[in-house]
Tab-separated table of C-alpha atoms in Angstrom:
chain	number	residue	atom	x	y	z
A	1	UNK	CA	110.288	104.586	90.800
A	2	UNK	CA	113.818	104.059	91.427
A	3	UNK	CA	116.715	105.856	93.630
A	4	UNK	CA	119.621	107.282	91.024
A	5	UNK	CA	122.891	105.327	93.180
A	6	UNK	CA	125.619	107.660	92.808
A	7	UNK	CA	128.805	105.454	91.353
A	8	UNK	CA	131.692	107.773	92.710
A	9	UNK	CA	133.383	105.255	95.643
A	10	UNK	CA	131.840	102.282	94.188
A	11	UNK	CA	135.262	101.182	92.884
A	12	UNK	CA	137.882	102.220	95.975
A	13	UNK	CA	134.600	100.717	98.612
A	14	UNK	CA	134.425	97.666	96.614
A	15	UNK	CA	138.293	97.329	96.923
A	16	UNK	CA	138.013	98.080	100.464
A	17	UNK	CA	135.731	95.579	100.884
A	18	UNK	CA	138.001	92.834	99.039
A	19	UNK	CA	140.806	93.739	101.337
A	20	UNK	CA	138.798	93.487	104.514
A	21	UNK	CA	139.077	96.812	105.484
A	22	UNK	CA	135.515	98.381	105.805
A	23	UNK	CA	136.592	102.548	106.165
A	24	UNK	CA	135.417	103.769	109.533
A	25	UNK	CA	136.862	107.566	110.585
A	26	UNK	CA	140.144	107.621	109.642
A	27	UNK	CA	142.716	106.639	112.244
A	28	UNK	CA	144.587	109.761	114.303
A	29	UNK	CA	141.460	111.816	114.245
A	30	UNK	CA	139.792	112.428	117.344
A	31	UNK	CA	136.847	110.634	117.516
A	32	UNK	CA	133.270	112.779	116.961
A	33	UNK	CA	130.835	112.120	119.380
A	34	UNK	CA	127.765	110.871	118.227
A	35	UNK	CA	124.374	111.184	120.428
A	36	UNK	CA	122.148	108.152	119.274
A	37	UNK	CA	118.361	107.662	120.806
A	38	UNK	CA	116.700	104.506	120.953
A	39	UNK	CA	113.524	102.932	122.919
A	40	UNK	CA	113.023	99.604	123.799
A	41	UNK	CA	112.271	97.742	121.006
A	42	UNK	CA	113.959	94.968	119.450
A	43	UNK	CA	114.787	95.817	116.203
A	44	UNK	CA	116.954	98.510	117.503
A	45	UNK	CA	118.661	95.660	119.258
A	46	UNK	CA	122.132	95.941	116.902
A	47	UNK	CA	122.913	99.478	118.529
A	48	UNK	CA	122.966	97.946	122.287
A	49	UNK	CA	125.148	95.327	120.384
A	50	UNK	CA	127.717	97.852	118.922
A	51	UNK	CA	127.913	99.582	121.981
A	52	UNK	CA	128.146	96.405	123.980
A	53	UNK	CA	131.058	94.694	121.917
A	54	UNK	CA	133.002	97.961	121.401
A	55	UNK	CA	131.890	98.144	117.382
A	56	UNK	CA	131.319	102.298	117.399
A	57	UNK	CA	134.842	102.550	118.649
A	58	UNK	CA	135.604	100.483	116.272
A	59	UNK	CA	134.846	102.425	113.562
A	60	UNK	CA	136.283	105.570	115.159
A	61	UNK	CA	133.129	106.993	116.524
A	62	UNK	CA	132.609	107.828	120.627
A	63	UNK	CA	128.540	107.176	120.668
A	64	UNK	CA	126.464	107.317	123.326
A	65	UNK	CA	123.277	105.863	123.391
A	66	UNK	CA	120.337	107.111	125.294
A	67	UNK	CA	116.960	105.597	125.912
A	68	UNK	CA	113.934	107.310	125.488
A	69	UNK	CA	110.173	105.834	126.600
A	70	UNK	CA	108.092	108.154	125.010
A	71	UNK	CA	108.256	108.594	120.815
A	72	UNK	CA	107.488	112.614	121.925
A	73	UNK	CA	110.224	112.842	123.622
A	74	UNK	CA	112.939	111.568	121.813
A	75	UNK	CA	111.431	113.397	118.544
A	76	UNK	CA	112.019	116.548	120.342
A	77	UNK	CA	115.617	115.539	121.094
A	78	UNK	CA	116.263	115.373	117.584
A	79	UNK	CA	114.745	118.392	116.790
A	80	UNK	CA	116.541	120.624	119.227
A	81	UNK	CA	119.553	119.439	118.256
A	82	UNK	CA	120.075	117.523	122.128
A	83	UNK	CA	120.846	114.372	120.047
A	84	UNK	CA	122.291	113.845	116.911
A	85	UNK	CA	120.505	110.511	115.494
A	86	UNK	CA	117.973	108.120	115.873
A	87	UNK	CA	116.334	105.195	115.408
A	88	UNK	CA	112.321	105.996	114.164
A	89	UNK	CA	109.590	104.431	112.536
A	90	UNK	CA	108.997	105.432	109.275
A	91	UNK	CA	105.719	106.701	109.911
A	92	UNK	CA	107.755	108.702	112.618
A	93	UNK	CA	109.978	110.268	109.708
A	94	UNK	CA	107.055	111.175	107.600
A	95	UNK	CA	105.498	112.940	110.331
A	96	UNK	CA	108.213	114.915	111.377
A	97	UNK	CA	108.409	116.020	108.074
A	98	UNK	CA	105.093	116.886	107.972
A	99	UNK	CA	106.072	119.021	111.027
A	100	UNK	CA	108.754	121.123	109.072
A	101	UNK	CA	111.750	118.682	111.114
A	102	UNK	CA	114.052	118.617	108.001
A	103	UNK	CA	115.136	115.091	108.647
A	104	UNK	CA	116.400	112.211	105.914
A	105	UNK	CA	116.553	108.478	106.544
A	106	UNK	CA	120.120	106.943	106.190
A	107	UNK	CA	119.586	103.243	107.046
A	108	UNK	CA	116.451	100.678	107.573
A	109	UNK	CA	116.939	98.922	110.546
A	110	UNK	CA	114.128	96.577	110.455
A	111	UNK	CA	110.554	95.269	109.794
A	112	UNK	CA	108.011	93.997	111.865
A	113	UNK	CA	105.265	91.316	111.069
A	114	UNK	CA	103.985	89.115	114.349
A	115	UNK	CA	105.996	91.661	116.187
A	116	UNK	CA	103.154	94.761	116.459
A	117	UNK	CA	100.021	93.923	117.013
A	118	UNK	CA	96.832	94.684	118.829
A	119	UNK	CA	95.931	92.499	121.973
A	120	UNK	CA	92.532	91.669	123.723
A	121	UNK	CA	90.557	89.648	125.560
A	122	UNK	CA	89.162	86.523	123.531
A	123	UNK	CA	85.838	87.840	124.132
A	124	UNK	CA	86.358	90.390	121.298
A	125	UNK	CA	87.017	88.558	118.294
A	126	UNK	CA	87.154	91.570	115.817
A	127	UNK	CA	88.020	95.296	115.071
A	128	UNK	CA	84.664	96.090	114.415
A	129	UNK	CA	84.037	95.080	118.191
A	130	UNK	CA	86.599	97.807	119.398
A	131	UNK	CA	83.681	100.446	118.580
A	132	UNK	CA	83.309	102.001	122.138
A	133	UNK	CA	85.832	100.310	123.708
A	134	UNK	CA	88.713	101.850	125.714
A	135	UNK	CA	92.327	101.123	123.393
A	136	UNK	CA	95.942	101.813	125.257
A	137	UNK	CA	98.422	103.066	122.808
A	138	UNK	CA	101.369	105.332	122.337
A	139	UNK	CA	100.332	108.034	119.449
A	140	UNK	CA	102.517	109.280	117.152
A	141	UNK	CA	103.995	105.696	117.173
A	142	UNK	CA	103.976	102.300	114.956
A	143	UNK	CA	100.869	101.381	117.581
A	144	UNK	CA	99.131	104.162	116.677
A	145	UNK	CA	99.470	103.749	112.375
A	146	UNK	CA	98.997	100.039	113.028
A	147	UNK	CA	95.674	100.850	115.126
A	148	UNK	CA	94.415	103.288	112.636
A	149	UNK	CA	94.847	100.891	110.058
A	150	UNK	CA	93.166	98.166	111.456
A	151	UNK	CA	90.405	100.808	111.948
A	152	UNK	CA	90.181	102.274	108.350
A	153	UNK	CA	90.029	98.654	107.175
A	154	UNK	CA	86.558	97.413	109.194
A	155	UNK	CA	85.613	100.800	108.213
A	156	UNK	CA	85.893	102.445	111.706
A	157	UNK	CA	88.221	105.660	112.643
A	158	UNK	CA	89.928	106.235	115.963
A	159	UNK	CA	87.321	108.453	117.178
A	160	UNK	CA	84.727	105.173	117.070
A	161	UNK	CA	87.174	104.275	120.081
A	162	UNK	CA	88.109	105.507	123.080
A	163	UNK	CA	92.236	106.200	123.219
A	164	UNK	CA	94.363	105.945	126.543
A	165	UNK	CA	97.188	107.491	125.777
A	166	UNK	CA	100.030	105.054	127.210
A	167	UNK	CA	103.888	104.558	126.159
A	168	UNK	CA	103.798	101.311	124.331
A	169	UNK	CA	106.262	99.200	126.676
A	170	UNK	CA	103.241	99.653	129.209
A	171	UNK	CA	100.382	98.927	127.055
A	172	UNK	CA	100.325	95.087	127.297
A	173	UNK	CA	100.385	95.195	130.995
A	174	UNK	CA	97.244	97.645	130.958
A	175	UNK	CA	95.434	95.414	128.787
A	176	UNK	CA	96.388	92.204	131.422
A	177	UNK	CA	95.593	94.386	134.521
A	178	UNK	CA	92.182	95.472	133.661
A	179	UNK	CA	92.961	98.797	133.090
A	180	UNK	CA	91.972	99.014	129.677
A	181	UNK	CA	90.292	96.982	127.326
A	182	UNK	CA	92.517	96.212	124.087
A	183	UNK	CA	96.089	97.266	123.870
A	184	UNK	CA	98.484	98.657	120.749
A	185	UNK	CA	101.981	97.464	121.025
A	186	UNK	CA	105.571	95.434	120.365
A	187	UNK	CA	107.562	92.715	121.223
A	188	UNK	CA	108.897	91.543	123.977
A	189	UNK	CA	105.490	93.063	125.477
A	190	UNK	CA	103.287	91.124	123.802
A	191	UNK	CA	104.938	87.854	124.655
A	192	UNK	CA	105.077	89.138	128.059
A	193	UNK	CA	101.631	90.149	128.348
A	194	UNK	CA	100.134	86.808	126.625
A	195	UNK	CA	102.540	84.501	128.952
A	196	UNK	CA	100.700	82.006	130.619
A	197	UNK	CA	96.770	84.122	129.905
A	198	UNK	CA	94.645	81.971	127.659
A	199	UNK	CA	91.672	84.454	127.924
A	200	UNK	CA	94.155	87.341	125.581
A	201	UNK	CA	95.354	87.148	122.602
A	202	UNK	CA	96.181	88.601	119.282
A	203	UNK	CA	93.343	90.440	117.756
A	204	UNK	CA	95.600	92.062	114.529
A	205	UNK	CA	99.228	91.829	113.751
A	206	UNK	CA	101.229	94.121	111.234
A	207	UNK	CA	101.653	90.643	109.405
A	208	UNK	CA	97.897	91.804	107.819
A	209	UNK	CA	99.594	94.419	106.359
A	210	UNK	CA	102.973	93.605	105.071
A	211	UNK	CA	105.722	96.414	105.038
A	212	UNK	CA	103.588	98.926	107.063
A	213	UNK	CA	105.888	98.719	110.318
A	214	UNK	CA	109.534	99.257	109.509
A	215	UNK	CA	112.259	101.693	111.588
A	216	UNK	CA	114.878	104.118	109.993
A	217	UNK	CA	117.808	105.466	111.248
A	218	UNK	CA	117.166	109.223	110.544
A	219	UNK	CA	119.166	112.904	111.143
A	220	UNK	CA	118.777	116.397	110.603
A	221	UNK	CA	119.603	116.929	107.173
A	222	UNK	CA	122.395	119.741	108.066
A	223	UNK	CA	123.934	116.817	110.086
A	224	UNK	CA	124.020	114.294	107.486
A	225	UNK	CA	125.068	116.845	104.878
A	226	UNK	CA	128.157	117.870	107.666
A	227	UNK	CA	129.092	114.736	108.358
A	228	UNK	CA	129.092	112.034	106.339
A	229	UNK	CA	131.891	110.564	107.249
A	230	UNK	CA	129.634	110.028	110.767
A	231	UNK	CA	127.242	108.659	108.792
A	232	UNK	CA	128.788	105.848	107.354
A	233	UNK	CA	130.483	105.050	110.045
A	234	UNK	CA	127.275	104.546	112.258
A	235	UNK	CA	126.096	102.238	109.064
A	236	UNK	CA	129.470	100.255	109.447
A	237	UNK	CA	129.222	99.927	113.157
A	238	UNK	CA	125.227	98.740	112.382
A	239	UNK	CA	126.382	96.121	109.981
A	240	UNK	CA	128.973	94.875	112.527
A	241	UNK	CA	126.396	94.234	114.829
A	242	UNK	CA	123.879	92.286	112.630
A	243	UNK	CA	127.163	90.122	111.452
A	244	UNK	CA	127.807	89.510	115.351
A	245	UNK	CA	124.251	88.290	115.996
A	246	UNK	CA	123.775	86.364	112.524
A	247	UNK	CA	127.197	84.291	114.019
A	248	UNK	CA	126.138	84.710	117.636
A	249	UNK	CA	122.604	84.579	118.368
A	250	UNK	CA	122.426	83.387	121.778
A	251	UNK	CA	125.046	85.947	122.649
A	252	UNK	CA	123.497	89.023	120.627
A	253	UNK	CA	120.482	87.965	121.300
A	254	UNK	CA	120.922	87.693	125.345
A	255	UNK	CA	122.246	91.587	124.804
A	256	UNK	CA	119.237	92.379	123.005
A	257	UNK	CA	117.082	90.751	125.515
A	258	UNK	CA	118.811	92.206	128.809
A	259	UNK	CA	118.487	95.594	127.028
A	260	UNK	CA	114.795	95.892	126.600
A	261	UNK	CA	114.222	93.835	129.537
A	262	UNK	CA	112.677	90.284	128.419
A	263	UNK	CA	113.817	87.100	129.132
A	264	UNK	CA	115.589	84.667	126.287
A	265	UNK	CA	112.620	82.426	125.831
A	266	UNK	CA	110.529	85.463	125.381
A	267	UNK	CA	113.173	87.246	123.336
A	268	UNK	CA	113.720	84.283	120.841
A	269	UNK	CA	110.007	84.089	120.024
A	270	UNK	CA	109.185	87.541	120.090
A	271	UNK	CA	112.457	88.414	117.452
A	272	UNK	CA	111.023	85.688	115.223
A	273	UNK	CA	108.295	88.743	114.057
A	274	UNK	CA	111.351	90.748	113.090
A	275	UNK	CA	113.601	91.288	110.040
A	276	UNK	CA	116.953	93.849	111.135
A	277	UNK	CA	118.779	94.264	107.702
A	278	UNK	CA	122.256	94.074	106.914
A	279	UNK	CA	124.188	97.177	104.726
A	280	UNK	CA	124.149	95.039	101.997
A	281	UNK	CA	120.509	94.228	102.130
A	282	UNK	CA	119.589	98.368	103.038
A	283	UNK	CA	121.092	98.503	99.280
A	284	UNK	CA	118.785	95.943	97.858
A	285	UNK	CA	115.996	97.212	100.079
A	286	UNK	CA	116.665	101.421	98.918
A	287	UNK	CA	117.571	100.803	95.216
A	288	UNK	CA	114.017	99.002	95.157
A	289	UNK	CA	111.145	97.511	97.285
A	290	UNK	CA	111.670	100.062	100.575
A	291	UNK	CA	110.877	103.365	98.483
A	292	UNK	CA	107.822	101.887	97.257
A	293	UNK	CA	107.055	101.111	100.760
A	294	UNK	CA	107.766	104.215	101.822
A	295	UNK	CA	105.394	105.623	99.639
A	296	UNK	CA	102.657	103.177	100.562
A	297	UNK	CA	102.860	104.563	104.043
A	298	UNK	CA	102.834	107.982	102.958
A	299	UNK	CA	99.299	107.936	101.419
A	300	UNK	CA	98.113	105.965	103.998
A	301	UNK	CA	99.229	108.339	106.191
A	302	UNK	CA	97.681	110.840	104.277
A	303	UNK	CA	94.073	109.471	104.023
A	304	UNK	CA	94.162	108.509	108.014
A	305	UNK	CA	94.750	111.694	109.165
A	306	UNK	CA	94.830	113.902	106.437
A	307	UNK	CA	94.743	117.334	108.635
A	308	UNK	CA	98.153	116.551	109.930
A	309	UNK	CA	99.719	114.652	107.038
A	310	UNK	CA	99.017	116.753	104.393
A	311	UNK	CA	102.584	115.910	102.275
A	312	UNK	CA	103.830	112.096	101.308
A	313	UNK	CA	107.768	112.659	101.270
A	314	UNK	CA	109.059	111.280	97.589
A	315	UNK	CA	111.596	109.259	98.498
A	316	UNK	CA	114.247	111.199	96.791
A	317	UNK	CA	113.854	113.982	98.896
A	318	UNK	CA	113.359	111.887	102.373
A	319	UNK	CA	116.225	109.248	101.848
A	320	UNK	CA	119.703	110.352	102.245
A	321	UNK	CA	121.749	106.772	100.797
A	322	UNK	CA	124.251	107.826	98.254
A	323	UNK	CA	127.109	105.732	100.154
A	324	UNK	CA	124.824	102.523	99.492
A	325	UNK	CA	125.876	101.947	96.459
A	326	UNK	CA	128.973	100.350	97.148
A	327	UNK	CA	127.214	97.658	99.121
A	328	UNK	CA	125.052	96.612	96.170
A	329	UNK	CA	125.525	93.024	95.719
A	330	UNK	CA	127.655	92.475	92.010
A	331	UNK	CA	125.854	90.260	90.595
A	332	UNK	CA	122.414	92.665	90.851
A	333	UNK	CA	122.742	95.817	88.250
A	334	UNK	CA	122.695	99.059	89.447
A	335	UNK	CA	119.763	101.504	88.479
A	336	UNK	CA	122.080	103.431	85.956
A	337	UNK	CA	123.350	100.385	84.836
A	338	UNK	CA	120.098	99.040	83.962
A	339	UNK	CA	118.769	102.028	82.292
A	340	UNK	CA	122.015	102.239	79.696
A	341	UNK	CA	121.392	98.283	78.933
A	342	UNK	CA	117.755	99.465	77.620
């Protein structure tokens, strides 16, 4: 299955490119203002970067980005319109979709391997010994496709457990505090909860299941479709940050880590789970691998909670990544180009 690349800028980007001059809004327009929600999680990290080093403005775009705890809540942002973007699972996407939310994804952000997992005491040495036991994590979130996963595959469901609903940033600390027995969640949290406690540990990390956890950037359709100019200037300003941190780390990363609240030596182990990808690389990743990924969480989606889910997006409809194609590396053929070769 492969994404048709529209070919229209390809030439004047790639020139762009050549000179140096990546297009952001063009200069002596007022800049639009751009609402952009995030939680604390790392492989957001890039968007605290671009608004820490001045990159949105950069690219002609006044953004302000706004924290959110709670996947709920920063869902129903989007969906009343209070902000414009944001930065969502991919699971997230689907379900929203699956919610009538007419939403696209214009940018992966990241993947996650070590960096979700599920945490308990060493007593419990497998998912088939969560039967009955109490589990903290955040539904609706990467902790809660990650747990029913885990689930489906010892051939349990989630009601074989007993959920405590809990944002994830607070999950870990439930887990070490006695309050519940296992724990769903991300880094820095799980480095923070494991520091220094040899009787927890990791039961099941997203690294079991490659390519289940990954984030989008995602809008309203109507916005992307008014304003794509916005667009790929938030995809510019993204790419600025992951070339600061790729030639900073220590200094990215310390903004990273200050932003979701970790210390470094937490931060630099934790981000080790993590892939963020480049614009170059979201090219690679949409003309290829990431829509059959996409799909793979769809009917997994679909067979964990099928009364909910009840449509797998196709990526042609979900993805909104026409302006791409310029970034396509030049020595890899484009879709349409390999099709006329054959």
């Amino acid at each position: 299955m492969q994404r048709q690349l529209k070919h229209v800028l390809a030439a004047l980007m790639i020139g762009a490119v050549a000179l140096g001059a990546l297009p952001g809004i063009a200069h002596g327009q007022d800049m639009p203002s751009v609402k952009l929600g995030v939680q604390p999680w790392l492989g957001y990290g890039p968007w605290w970067i671009a608004a820490e080093k001045g990159f949105f403005e950069d690219r002609g775009l006044d953004v302000e980005v706004i924290d959110f705890t709670w996947d709920q809540d920063m869902n129903a942002a989007l969906a009343s319109g209070r902000i414009d973007v944001e930065a969502a699972a991919t699971n997230t996407l689907i379900a929203l979709i699956n919610q009538d939310v007419d939403a696209q994804a214009f940018l992966l952000l990241d993947a996650s391997f070590e960096a979700d997992a599920i945490i308990a005491n060493k007593d419990i040495t497998s998912i088939e010994d969560l039967a009955g036991r109490e589990v903290a994590y955040e539904p609706g979130s990467t902790s809660d496709l990650l747990l029913n996963y885990a689930l489906s595959e010892a051939g349990l469901t989630i009601d074989d457990v007993i959920p405590v609903p809990i944002a994830a940033s607070d999950a870990g600390a439930a887990v070490i505090a006695g309050q519940v027995d296992v724990a769903v969640t991300y880094e820095p949290y799980i480095s923070a909860a494991l520091s220094g406690r040899d009787d927890y540990g990791v039961l099941y990390s997203a690294a079991e299941r490659p390519g289940l956890i990954s984030d989008v950037m995602i809008a309203q359709r109507s916005f992307i479709s008014e304003n794509p100019d916005v667009i790929e200037a938030l995809a510019l300003a993204w790419d600025d940050a992951i070339a600061y941190l790729r030639e900073n780390p220590d200094e990215g990363g310390q903004i990273i880590a200050d932003a979701v609240g970790s210390d470094m030596e937490e931060f630099t182990v934790a981000f080790e789970g993590v892939q963020v990808f480049s614009l170059e690389e979201n090219a690679v990743e949409f003309s290829g691998d990431f829509q059959e990924t996409f799909a793979t969480v769809g009917e997994i989606m679909m067979g964990l909670n099928p009364d909910e889910i009840t449509v797998a997006p196709t990526p042609e409809d979900a993805f909104a990544v026409d302006y791409l194609d310029a970034y396509l590396p030049a020595e890899m053929p484009t879709p349409d180009a390999t099709e006329a070769a054959s």
